Amino acid sequence: MPHTHAHLKRQRAKSHAEIYAALQDAGTQLFEASNCALLVAEGGASILHFSGQGASSVQERPTEGIIGMVFRSMSLQASGDTLNDSRYDPQCDHFGTTQVRSMMAVPCLGETRLQAVFVFVNCSNTVSPHPFTTAPLTAAALQLARSVSIQMSSLAATELLLATAAQQQELWRVSLDLYDVTCSSDEYALGVQVRRAATRLLRCEDAALLVLDEDPFQHVGAGATAFGDGEVDG
């Protein structure tokens, strides 16, 4: 059997959709699967589900069936005869309206968490469905899962770098704005820029700049003026 990871190592994936497309190729060519799905673990109980022509949708994480068992145990699960397998759940393990005859669900594990689960199935309308339970196919699937995990970790790192770069660029731009208004001694404009920096970079709901009207060390009970979206005396 050809190396399964070759389908994912040709180039670095730029999106989950590209990883799914590579899985489709591997499923068809190496596993003789009739259908494929990629379930990307999101935060909480949601997943990003890729199937069919690559369209994605946000769904609840499966808790039952063979796929649900993979999410719970984080171990590969395969069935050669779903009709006589008590683990199989038509609601959680279905692929459209086509009857699933045999299937394999494989976890992709990162360093600290489950990143995704990919699923290969053969349906009753295929000419010669095979059981997915042979040792060579299991070994190949685990090898493929490692390649998927590497691609997903690389994709997550790239997204983090891009987000960090965008935040740094925004910080630099706001810093320049703050410098400009500081040099102009325009307290109102400075207050607006402080509020903008706080809401955009620190994710605050609101902010204001308090400018002391008198020297607090010389006058007890000195007042202050707040500058932000509007000027408010305090």
mmCIF file of C-alpha atoms in Angstrom, residues 153-232:
data_model
loop_
_atom_site.group_PDB
_atom_site.id
_atom_site.type_symbol
_atom_site.label_atom_id
_atom_site.label_comp_id
_atom_site.label_asym_id
_atom_site.label_seq_id
_atom_site.Cartn_x
_atom_site.Cartn_y
_atom_site.Cartn_z
ATOM 1 C CA SER A 153 -1.192 22.032 14.134
ATOM 2 C CA SER A 154 0.626 23.907 11.373
ATOM 3 C CA LEU A 155 -2.618 25.545 10.278
ATOM 4 C CA ALA A 156 -3.443 26.607 13.849
ATOM 5 C CA ALA A 157 0.060 28.041 14.318
ATOM 6 C CA THR A 158 -0.248 29.987 11.066
ATOM 7 C CA GLU A 159 -3.634 31.401 12.074
ATOM 8 C CA LEU A 160 -2.202 32.437 15.462
ATOM 9 C CA LEU A 161 0.765 34.170 13.810
ATOM 10 C CA LEU A 162 -1.523 36.025 11.413
ATOM 11 C CA ALA A 163 -3.795 37.120 14.264
ATOM 12 C CA THR A 164 -0.793 38.258 16.315
ATOM 13 C CA ALA A 165 0.642 40.153 13.352
ATOM 14 C CA ALA A 166 -2.703 41.867 12.762
ATOM 15 C CA GLN A 167 -2.911 42.851 16.435
ATOM 16 C CA GLN A 168 0.639 44.202 16.377
ATOM 17 C CA GLN A 169 -0.142 46.209 13.264
ATOM 18 C CA GLU A 170 -3.241 47.649 14.946
ATOM 19 C CA LEU A 171 -1.202 48.432 18.077
ATOM 20 C CA TRP A 172 1.386 50.252 15.971
ATOM 21 C CA ARG A 173 -1.287 52.251 14.176
ATOM 22 C CA VAL A 174 -3.022 53.247 17.412
ATOM 23 C CA SER A 175 0.355 54.126 18.964
ATOM 24 C CA LEU A 176 1.042 56.497 16.079
ATOM 25 C CA ASP A 177 -2.393 58.074 16.530
ATOM 26 C CA LEU A 178 -1.755 58.494 20.254
ATOM 27 C CA TYR A 179 1.628 60.082 19.560
ATOM 28 C CA ASP A 180 0.112 62.522 17.077
ATOM 29 C CA VAL A 181 -2.622 63.720 19.427
ATOM 30 C CA THR A 182 -0.243 63.814 22.412
ATOM 31 C CA CYS A 183 2.023 66.168 20.493
ATOM 32 C CA SER A 184 -0.950 68.377 19.650
ATOM 33 C CA SER A 185 -2.053 68.605 23.332
ATOM 34 C CA ASP A 186 -5.661 67.974 22.265
ATOM 35 C CA GLU A 187 -7.093 66.273 25.355
ATOM 36 C CA TYR A 188 -10.384 65.358 23.709
ATOM 37 C CA ALA A 189 -8.653 63.734 20.717
ATOM 38 C CA LEU A 190 -6.277 61.936 23.070
ATOM 39 C CA GLY A 191 -9.233 60.589 25.049
ATOM 40 C CA VAL A 192 -10.868 59.297 21.864
ATOM 41 C CA GLN A 193 -7.665 57.482 20.877
ATOM 42 C CA VAL A 194 -7.258 55.971 24.357
ATOM 43 C CA ARG A 195 -10.824 54.671 24.170
ATOM 44 C CA ARG A 196 -10.189 53.261 20.684
ATOM 45 C CA ALA A 197 -7.004 51.525 21.828
ATOM 46 C CA ALA A 198 -8.717 50.020 24.880
ATOM 47 C CA THR A 199 -11.744 48.711 22.984
ATOM 48 C CA ARG A 200 -9.812 47.368 19.999
ATOM 49 C CA LEU A 201 -6.689 45.966 21.614
ATOM 50 C CA LEU A 202 -7.707 45.199 25.196
ATOM 51 C CA ARG A 203 -11.275 44.203 24.240
ATOM 52 C CA CYS A 204 -12.746 46.556 26.861
ATOM 53 C CA GLU A 205 -16.381 47.546 26.542
ATOM 54 C CA ASP A 206 -15.538 51.189 27.165
ATOM 55 C CA ALA A 207 -12.751 53.441 28.412
ATOM 56 C CA ALA A 208 -12.075 57.064 29.281
ATOM 57 C CA LEU A 209 -9.101 59.318 29.913
ATOM 58 C CA LEU A 210 -9.194 61.268 33.198
ATOM 59 C CA VAL A 211 -7.275 64.529 33.112
ATOM 60 C CA LEU A 212 -6.720 66.254 36.454
ATOM 61 C CA ASP A 213 -7.891 69.866 36.401
ATOM 62 C CA GLU A 214 -5.485 70.824 39.212
ATOM 63 C CA ASP A 215 -2.397 69.424 40.893
ATOM 64 C CA PRO A 216 -3.727 66.808 43.351
ATOM 65 C CA PHE A 217 -0.662 67.220 45.563
ATOM 66 C CA GLN A 218 -1.382 70.921 46.059
ATOM 67 C CA HIS A 219 -5.178 70.970 46.234
ATOM 68 C CA VAL A 220 -7.305 68.612 48.304
ATOM 69 C CA GLY A 221 -10.384 67.379 46.401
ATOM 70 C CA ALA A 222 -9.068 68.358 42.986
ATOM 71 C CA GLY A 223 -11.514 67.716 40.135
ATOM 72 C CA ALA A 224 -10.960 65.816 36.897
ATOM 73 C CA THR A 225 -12.399 65.838 33.411
ATOM 74 C CA ALA A 226 -13.115 62.590 31.525
ATOM 75 C CA PHE A 227 -12.460 62.482 27.814
ATOM 76 C CA GLY A 228 -13.640 59.619 25.654
ATOM 77 C CA ASP A 229 -16.567 59.317 23.298
ATOM 78 C CA GLY A 230 -17.873 62.541 24.821
ATOM 79 C CA GLU A 231 -16.649 64.999 27.442
ATOM 80 C CA VAL A 232 -17.963 64.441 30.972
#
